[in-house]
Amino acid sequence: MSRILLAFRAFFAILFGRPLPQEIKPAAPKPQPAAPAKPNPAHALQLLAILQRDSRLLDFLMEDIASFEDEQIGAAVRSLHDQARDSLARYLSLQPVIDGVEGAYTRPATADPAAVKFIGNVPANRPEGGTLRHKGWRAAKMELPALNPKQDASIIAPAEIEIE
Amino acid sequence: MEPRYIIGIDLGTTNSALSYVENRPDGDPLALPKVELLAVPQLVNPSEVRDENLLPSFLYVPGAADFPAGATALPWDNQPETVVGRLAQKRGVENAGRLVSSAKSWLSHGGVDRTAPILPFRAPEGVPKYSPVEASRRYLDHLRQAWDYKMPDAPFAAQQVLVTVPASFDAVARDLTLKAAEQAGYQNVTLLEEPQAAFYAWIERHPDWRTRVRVGDLILVADIGGGTTDFTLIAVTEQGGELSLDRVAVGEHILLGGDNIDLALARLVAGRLAEQGTKIDNFQLQALWNNCRTAKEKLLEPGNKKDEAPVTILGKGTGVVGGSIKAKLPRADLERLLSDGFLPAVTSQEMPARQVRAGLQELGLPYAADAAITRHMARFLRQQASSAEHGGVRRGPSGLACPTHILLNGGVLNSVLIRERILSVLNAWLGGEGFPPVQPLSGEDLMHAVSRGAAYYGLARRGRGVRIRGGVPRTYYVGIESAMPSVPGFAAPLKALTVVPFGMEEGTEQRIPNREFGLVVGEPAEFRFFTSAVRKNDQAGDLIEDFGDDLEELAPMEVNLAAEQSAAADVVPVSFETVVTETGMMQLWCVARDGRRWKLEFNVREVRS
């Protein structure tokens, strides 16, 4: 399009209040990097509190298990594992990112590097596909109970005092 | 107005459930609408309300130190006085003194005043207490609120409601259940017996049921719940060319169930641990109880060939691995407990050990003295022999009632092995009487069958579906002290006047002939009241003298004639009239010669000794 023609179209567009031609619209401002969202520690602690309450997960992680026999750790973990898994399943719906077979050739549907990570001899350009090594995890749904605003969120598990 | 839904409520000893079905009077009578289960919103943790298919029948009385402020709010109540359901059950393990459990068993316990605040039974001084009726009211109230919250377009009060009770509940316990429902705001309530409800659930699942049973068949319904066991016999008869069902016998109230098995396993494992020098406390025993239930279920799974299941009690402090106690539940122990303790292969002649009543009994629930469920089953079938010939009851040469079919209900019977064991014991008895093995009617969804069946029955009452003819499951008597000179040390001999004969049908009334009583105006008159599940021949008006152990005393009945109602005479001659209402409630009336009537009420405040 000639510049004269463009100048006239812009002139009349301004005169009659019509939208400006695409060519002379000012470029949209470059998006500023968004300030990182402030994490809400309450929800993270809430999930930890649930796992501690239902399965004693935090007790287990914080315990020094170096001195125990494998058999004793195994016995404790067996019941802890069942309960942790149950309560995860109750509040989160967990799915693989790629629902495929690990070890098989896979073409990912998405290019999002947060969802699919290429490892090994990765060529210069993004490859079409490769061998699926890890299916990944995605939380399809998360339904945590509403937080009680009157409650101190930093308490993950209350202390217990028994009256004998 | 026609209700839009029919609601069936299973008010259980350990779990309650609510089912409902749409009432479409103009719908296709052959395609009945589906019965649905209501997921009941309840507190499952502090500050967490979640829908669950069962409402555990537990009431927790929170103190100031129990929950953070606002943590027990429900969608319909910001600050409930008590906690009902899963959270109550969980917190009760940590603090048993504030937990009400088995309120239903207390409701049927004649040894206590059931309207007095006595629960939690072992609550420390200062904890508010509630009566068994009030605890039941709170469970029923929770279910009503849950319904109104989830079904805002169809208010609970406008629907038809059926509440189930054990078949073995006597007239007083039924009356109290109905009172609890009325106090919880229930308006159109009908009571239904649980084993019948379980059978209705089977019919609902099998629209072709008419091809599966025949005239002359006898169906044994064995309902083994968490805390109670109930037996019922249903006969298939013919009426007007149509198959018809008659409930011909109900058993006694047996406080014995699946929880007893799990607790016995926990005690066994705890005993083994003690031998090895590891002592566990009450709190750990609770954890062990739960873990033994899981271990039992695993071992009883079909195909599981393992010799033992691990049972672990995690450490109490932050040291979860270091403090954990490791134990095992050996298969041999489980099998021995079932075969020697709970389900022994007894003969049909073996009766359960009778409760020996000590002079001074410790108060508390009258748990069954004999844990053998099979022996209780033997007694139930044997008892039918001593009672009258009933058209529908098939009997063997020894007089044992011999069912053709069996319907098993209750959570314990989810286990194939337990079901098979009961069947094999029963089949051995039948073989001995010369009959082929019993046919099991496959029940499904054993935890919810009773409430589903109750909703289905509601449809049946509206003429849509088959209805079991039941009538009153027991015979009732009024005690009359004979006019004899009293002898020191001997109570005057007691005679029993039959006022409600066995099988008296709903919606009928009966005048008791030939007997008048003089009621003193202005003074409460009290009558001793008795019942029997065994004597089925006594007709209204029959006077029984030597009844031995057949009769069981209930709460007394009382009536009070106000003075202004009868100014003329001081003594009004009255006779009894019995009414069984359409909703299955039994009423006793005093009728004067001029037709004036006064209703007799149960006096449950006076505890019978």
PDB file of N, CA and C in Angstrom, chain B residues 191-247:
ATOM      1  N   LEU B 191     -42.447 -46.374  60.869  1.00  0.00           N
ATOM      2  CA  LEU B 191     -41.335 -47.247  61.245  1.00  0.00           C
ATOM      3  C   LEU B 191     -41.393 -48.525  60.417  1.00  0.00           C
ATOM      4  N   LEU B 192     -40.218 -49.089  60.154  1.00  0.00           N
ATOM      5  CA  LEU B 192     -40.134 -50.317  59.375  1.00  0.00           C
ATOM      6  C   LEU B 192     -39.032 -51.164  59.988  1.00  0.00           C
ATOM      7  N   GLU B 193     -39.232 -52.488  59.986  1.00  0.00           N
ATOM      8  CA  GLU B 193     -38.218 -53.359  60.578  1.00  0.00           C
ATOM      9  C   GLU B 193     -37.043 -53.555  59.620  1.00  0.00           C
ATOM     10  N   GLU B 194     -35.825 -53.529  60.183  1.00  0.00           N
ATOM     11  CA  GLU B 194     -34.619 -53.574  59.356  1.00  0.00           C
ATOM     12  C   GLU B 194     -34.507 -54.802  58.455  1.00  0.00           C
ATOM     13  N   PRO B 195     -34.725 -56.028  58.981  1.00  0.00           N
ATOM     14  CA  PRO B 195     -34.579 -57.176  58.075  1.00  0.00           C
ATOM     15  C   PRO B 195     -35.565 -57.122  56.913  1.00  0.00           C
ATOM     16  N   GLN B 196     -36.773 -56.601  57.190  1.00  0.00           N
ATOM     17  CA  GLN B 196     -37.720 -56.443  56.090  1.00  0.00           C
ATOM     18  C   GLN B 196     -37.185 -55.451  55.073  1.00  0.00           C
ATOM     19  N   ALA B 197     -36.601 -54.362  55.574  1.00  0.00           N
ATOM     20  CA  ALA B 197     -36.042 -53.349  54.679  1.00  0.00           C
ATOM     21  C   ALA B 197     -34.940 -53.970  53.827  1.00  0.00           C
ATOM     22  N   ALA B 198     -34.108 -54.811  54.445  1.00  0.00           N
ATOM     23  CA  ALA B 198     -33.037 -55.470  53.693  1.00  0.00           C
ATOM     24  C   ALA B 198     -33.631 -56.340  52.600  1.00  0.00           C
ATOM     25  N   PHE B 199     -34.753 -56.979  52.904  1.00  0.00           N
ATOM     26  CA  PHE B 199     -35.382 -57.834  51.900  1.00  0.00           C
ATOM     27  C   PHE B 199     -35.996 -56.984  50.784  1.00  0.00           C
ATOM     28  N   TYR B 200     -36.580 -55.832  51.142  1.00  0.00           N
ATOM     29  CA  TYR B 200     -37.095 -54.933  50.110  1.00  0.00           C
ATOM     30  C   TYR B 200     -35.978 -54.469  49.189  1.00  0.00           C
ATOM     31  N   ALA B 201     -34.798 -54.246  49.775  1.00  0.00           N
ATOM     32  CA  ALA B 201     -33.667 -53.809  48.947  1.00  0.00           C
ATOM     33  C   ALA B 201     -33.331 -54.903  47.937  1.00  0.00           C
ATOM     34  N   TRP B 202     -33.461 -56.155  48.368  1.00  0.00           N
ATOM     35  CA  TRP B 202     -33.191 -57.259  47.440  1.00  0.00           C
ATOM     36  C   TRP B 202     -34.241 -57.273  46.329  1.00  0.00           C
ATOM     37  N   ILE B 203     -35.498 -57.060  46.710  1.00  0.00           N
ATOM     38  CA  ILE B 203     -36.570 -57.038  45.704  1.00  0.00           C
ATOM     39  C   ILE B 203     -36.334 -55.891  44.720  1.00  0.00           C
ATOM     40  N   GLU B 204     -35.897 -54.752  45.262  1.00  0.00           N
ATOM     41  CA  GLU B 204     -35.666 -53.593  44.397  1.00  0.00           C
ATOM     42  C   GLU B 204     -34.603 -53.905  43.348  1.00  0.00           C
ATOM     43  N   ARG B 205     -33.582 -54.650  43.787  1.00  0.00           N
ATOM     44  CA  ARG B 205     -32.492 -54.985  42.868  1.00  0.00           C
ATOM     45  C   ARG B 205     -32.865 -56.107  41.903  1.00  0.00           C
ATOM     46  N   HIS B 206     -33.901 -56.869  42.239  1.00  0.00           N
ATOM     47  CA  HIS B 206     -34.273 -58.019  41.403  1.00  0.00           C
ATOM     48  C   HIS B 206     -35.734 -57.928  41.010  1.00  0.00           C
ATOM     49  N   PRO B 207     -36.033 -57.146  39.970  1.00  0.00           N
ATOM     50  CA  PRO B 207     -37.431 -56.974  39.574  1.00  0.00           C
ATOM     51  C   PRO B 207     -38.082 -58.312  39.196  1.00  0.00           C
ATOM     52  N   ASP B 208     -37.269 -59.322  38.887  1.00  0.00           N
ATOM     53  CA  ASP B 208     -37.830 -60.631  38.532  1.00  0.00           C
ATOM     54  C   ASP B 208     -37.940 -61.535  39.762  1.00  0.00           C
ATOM     55  N   TRP B 209     -38.041 -60.951  40.967  1.00  0.00           N
ATOM     56  CA  TRP B 209     -38.003 -61.758  42.184  1.00  0.00           C
ATOM     57  C   TRP B 209     -39.097 -62.815  42.225  1.00  0.00           C
ATOM     58  N   ARG B 210     -40.200 -62.552  41.535  1.00  0.00           N
ATOM     59  CA  ARG B 210     -41.302 -63.523  41.555  1.00  0.00           C
ATOM     60  C   ARG B 210     -40.904 -64.845  40.925  1.00  0.00           C
ATOM     61  N   THR B 211     -39.910 -64.822  40.048  1.00  0.00           N
ATOM     62  CA  THR B 211     -39.477 -66.077  39.432  1.00  0.00           C
ATOM     63  C   THR B 211     -38.417 -66.762  40.294  1.00  0.00           C
ATOM     64  N   ARG B 212     -37.934 -66.094  41.327  1.00  0.00           N
ATOM     65  CA  ARG B 212     -36.853 -66.661  42.146  1.00  0.00           C
ATOM     66  C   ARG B 212     -37.366 -67.327  43.411  1.00  0.00           C
ATOM     67  N   VAL B 213     -38.556 -66.957  43.876  1.00  0.00           N
ATOM     68  CA  VAL B 213     -39.125 -67.612  45.054  1.00  0.00           C
ATOM     69  C   VAL B 213     -40.523 -68.111  44.706  1.00  0.00           C
ATOM     70  N   ARG B 214     -40.954 -69.160  45.430  1.00  0.00           N
ATOM     71  CA  ARG B 214     -42.258 -69.772  45.153  1.00  0.00           C
ATOM     72  C   ARG B 214     -43.089 -69.832  46.419  1.00  0.00           C
ATOM     73  N   VAL B 215     -44.367 -70.075  46.255  1.00  0.00           N
ATOM     74  CA  VAL B 215     -45.254 -70.228  47.414  1.00  0.00           C
ATOM     75  C   VAL B 215     -44.740 -71.383  48.269  1.00  0.00           C
ATOM     76  N   GLY B 216     -44.675 -71.168  49.567  1.00  0.00           N
ATOM     77  CA  GLY B 216     -44.182 -72.211  50.469  1.00  0.00           C
ATOM     78  C   GLY B 216     -42.730 -72.000  50.854  1.00  0.00           C
ATOM     79  N   ASP B 217     -42.021 -71.120  50.130  1.00  0.00           N
ATOM     80  CA  ASP B 217     -40.628 -70.851  50.481  1.00  0.00           C
ATOM     81  C   ASP B 217     -40.565 -70.082  51.802  1.00  0.00           C
ATOM     82  N   LEU B 218     -39.455 -70.274  52.493  1.00  0.00           N
ATOM     83  CA  LEU B 218     -39.255 -69.608  53.778  1.00  0.00           C
ATOM     84  C   LEU B 218     -37.890 -68.928  53.738  1.00  0.00           C
ATOM     85  N   ILE B 219     -37.888 -67.633  53.927  1.00  0.00           N
ATOM     86  CA  ILE B 219     -36.647 -66.872  53.772  1.00  0.00           C
ATOM     87  C   ILE B 219     -36.138 -66.427  55.139  1.00  0.00           C
ATOM     88  N   LEU B 220     -34.911 -66.799  55.435  1.00  0.00           N
ATOM     89  CA  LEU B 220     -34.276 -66.358  56.677  1.00  0.00           C
ATOM     90  C   LEU B 220     -33.449 -65.110  56.364  1.00  0.00           C
ATOM     91  N   VAL B 221     -33.743 -64.006  57.037  1.00  0.00           N
ATOM     92  CA  VAL B 221     -32.931 -62.802  56.879  1.00  0.00           C
ATOM     93  C   VAL B 221     -32.036 -62.704  58.106  1.00  0.00           C
ATOM     94  N   ALA B 222     -30.724 -62.772  57.886  1.00  0.00           N
ATOM     95  CA  ALA B 222     -29.769 -62.645  58.982  1.00  0.00           C
ATOM     96  C   ALA B 222     -29.036 -61.329  58.794  1.00  0.00           C
ATOM     97  N   ASP B 223     -29.253 -60.416  59.732  1.00  0.00           N
ATOM     98  CA  ASP B 223     -28.687 -59.076  59.624  1.00  0.00           C
ATOM     99  C   ASP B 223     -27.634 -58.930  60.723  1.00  0.00           C
ATOM    100  N   ILE B 224     -26.364 -58.996  60.341  1.00  0.00           N
ATOM    101  CA  ILE B 224     -25.294 -58.892  61.337  1.00  0.00           C
ATOM    102  C   ILE B 224     -24.601 -57.551  61.150  1.00  0.00           C
ATOM    103  N   GLY B 225     -24.953 -56.611  61.991  1.00  0.00           N
ATOM    104  CA  GLY B 225     -24.400 -55.264  61.878  1.00  0.00           C
ATOM    105  C   GLY B 225     -23.133 -55.130  62.702  1.00  0.00           C
ATOM    106  N   GLY B 226     -22.725 -53.861  62.925  1.00  0.00           N
ATOM    107  CA  GLY B 226     -21.528 -53.637  63.716  1.00  0.00           C
ATOM    108  C   GLY B 226     -21.733 -54.071  65.161  1.00  0.00           C
ATOM    109  N   GLY B 227     -22.901 -53.763  65.725  1.00  0.00           N
ATOM    110  CA  GLY B 227     -23.112 -54.022  67.132  1.00  0.00           C
ATOM    111  C   GLY B 227     -24.270 -54.949  67.461  1.00  0.00           C
ATOM    112  N   THR B 228     -25.126 -55.264  66.472  1.00  0.00           N
ATOM    113  CA  THR B 228     -26.293 -56.081  66.774  1.00  0.00           C
ATOM    114  C   THR B 228     -26.508 -57.146  65.708  1.00  0.00           C
ATOM    115  N   THR B 229     -27.183 -58.201  66.120  1.00  0.00           N
ATOM    116  CA  THR B 229     -27.553 -59.272  65.204  1.00  0.00           C
ATOM    117  C   THR B 229     -29.059 -59.480  65.320  1.00  0.00           C
ATOM    118  N   ASP B 230     -29.691 -59.642  64.182  1.00  0.00           N
ATOM    119  CA  ASP B 230     -31.138 -59.712  64.108  1.00  0.00           C
ATOM    120  C   ASP B 230     -31.540 -60.817  63.141  1.00  0.00           C
ATOM    121  N   PHE B 231     -32.459 -61.673  63.548  1.00  0.00           N
ATOM    122  CA  PHE B 231     -32.956 -62.708  62.634  1.00  0.00           C
ATOM    123  C   PHE B 231     -34.449 -62.505  62.385  1.00  0.00           C
ATOM    124  N   THR B 232     -34.874 -62.780  61.161  1.00  0.00           N
ATOM    125  CA  THR B 232     -36.280 -62.679  60.795  1.00  0.00           C
ATOM    126  C   THR B 232     -36.610 -63.786  59.801  1.00  0.00           C
ATOM    127  N   LEU B 233     -37.835 -64.314  59.882  1.00  0.00           N
ATOM    128  CA  LEU B 233     -38.301 -65.290  58.889  1.00  0.00           C
ATOM    129  C   LEU B 233     -39.431 -64.665  58.086  1.00  0.00           C
ATOM    130  N   ILE B 234     -39.331 -64.791  56.770  1.00  0.00           N
ATOM    131  CA  ILE B 234     -40.378 -64.285  55.888  1.00  0.00           C
ATOM    132  C   ILE B 234     -40.892 -65.462  55.064  1.00  0.00           C
ATOM    133  N   ALA B 235     -42.208 -65.669  55.078  1.00  0.00           N
ATOM    134  CA  ALA B 235     -42.795 -66.781  54.329  1.00  0.00           C
ATOM    135  C   ALA B 235     -43.406 -66.254  53.040  1.00  0.00           C
ATOM    136  N   VAL B 236     -43.244 -67.032  51.960  1.00  0.00           N
ATOM    137  CA  VAL B 236     -43.860 -66.657  50.692  1.00  0.00           C
ATOM    138  C   VAL B 236     -45.203 -67.373  50.619  1.00  0.00           C
ATOM    139  N   THR B 237     -46.282 -66.618  50.549  1.00  0.00           N
ATOM    140  CA  THR B 237     -47.622 -67.201  50.512  1.00  0.00           C
ATOM    141  C   THR B 237     -48.351 -66.688  49.281  1.00  0.00           C
ATOM    142  N   GLU B 238     -49.590 -67.072  49.170  1.00  0.00           N
ATOM    143  CA  GLU B 238     -50.368 -66.662  48.018  1.00  0.00           C
ATOM    144  C   GLU B 238     -51.612 -65.948  48.498  1.00  0.00           C
ATOM    145  N   GLN B 239     -51.943 -64.881  47.834  1.00  0.00           N
ATOM    146  CA  GLN B 239     -53.140 -64.154  48.196  1.00  0.00           C
ATOM    147  C   GLN B 239     -53.772 -63.622  46.928  1.00  0.00           C
ATOM    148  N   GLY B 240     -54.974 -64.063  46.642  1.00  0.00           N
ATOM    149  CA  GLY B 240     -55.676 -63.606  45.449  1.00  0.00           C
ATOM    150  C   GLY B 240     -54.899 -63.900  44.183  1.00  0.00           C
ATOM    151  N   GLY B 241     -54.204 -65.039  44.167  1.00  0.00           N
ATOM    152  CA  GLY B 241     -53.479 -65.431  42.967  1.00  0.00           C
ATOM    153  C   GLY B 241     -52.137 -64.745  42.814  1.00  0.00           C
ATOM    154  N   GLU B 242     -51.820 -63.831  43.731  1.00  0.00           N
ATOM    155  CA  GLU B 242     -50.545 -63.108  43.647  1.00  0.00           C
ATOM    156  C   GLU B 242     -49.605 -63.623  44.727  1.00  0.00           C
ATOM    157  N   LEU B 243     -48.322 -63.634  44.455  1.00  0.00           N
ATOM    158  CA  LEU B 243     -47.357 -63.991  45.492  1.00  0.00           C
ATOM    159  C   LEU B 243     -47.415 -62.918  46.581  1.00  0.00           C
ATOM    160  N   SER B 244     -47.329 -63.350  47.806  1.00  0.00           N
ATOM    161  CA  SER B 244     -47.416 -62.401  48.903  1.00  0.00           C
ATOM    162  C   SER B 244     -46.377 -62.795  49.947  1.00  0.00           C
ATOM    163  N   LEU B 245     -45.905 -61.837  50.722  1.00  0.00           N
ATOM    164  CA  LEU B 245     -44.854 -62.111  51.710  1.00  0.00           C
ATOM    165  C   LEU B 245     -45.369 -61.858  53.112  1.00  0.00           C
ATOM    166  N   ASP B 246     -45.116 -62.808  53.997  1.00  0.00           N
ATOM    167  CA  ASP B 246     -45.541 -62.680  55.385  1.00  0.00           C
ATOM    168  C   ASP B 246     -44.338 -62.755  56.296  1.00  0.00           C
ATOM    169  N   ARG B 247     -44.170 -61.769  57.164  1.00  0.00           N
ATOM    170  CA  ARG B 247     -43.102 -61.862  58.155  1.00  0.00           C
ATOM    171  C   ARG B 247     -43.653 -62.691  59.298  1.00  0.00           C
TER     172      ARG B 247
END
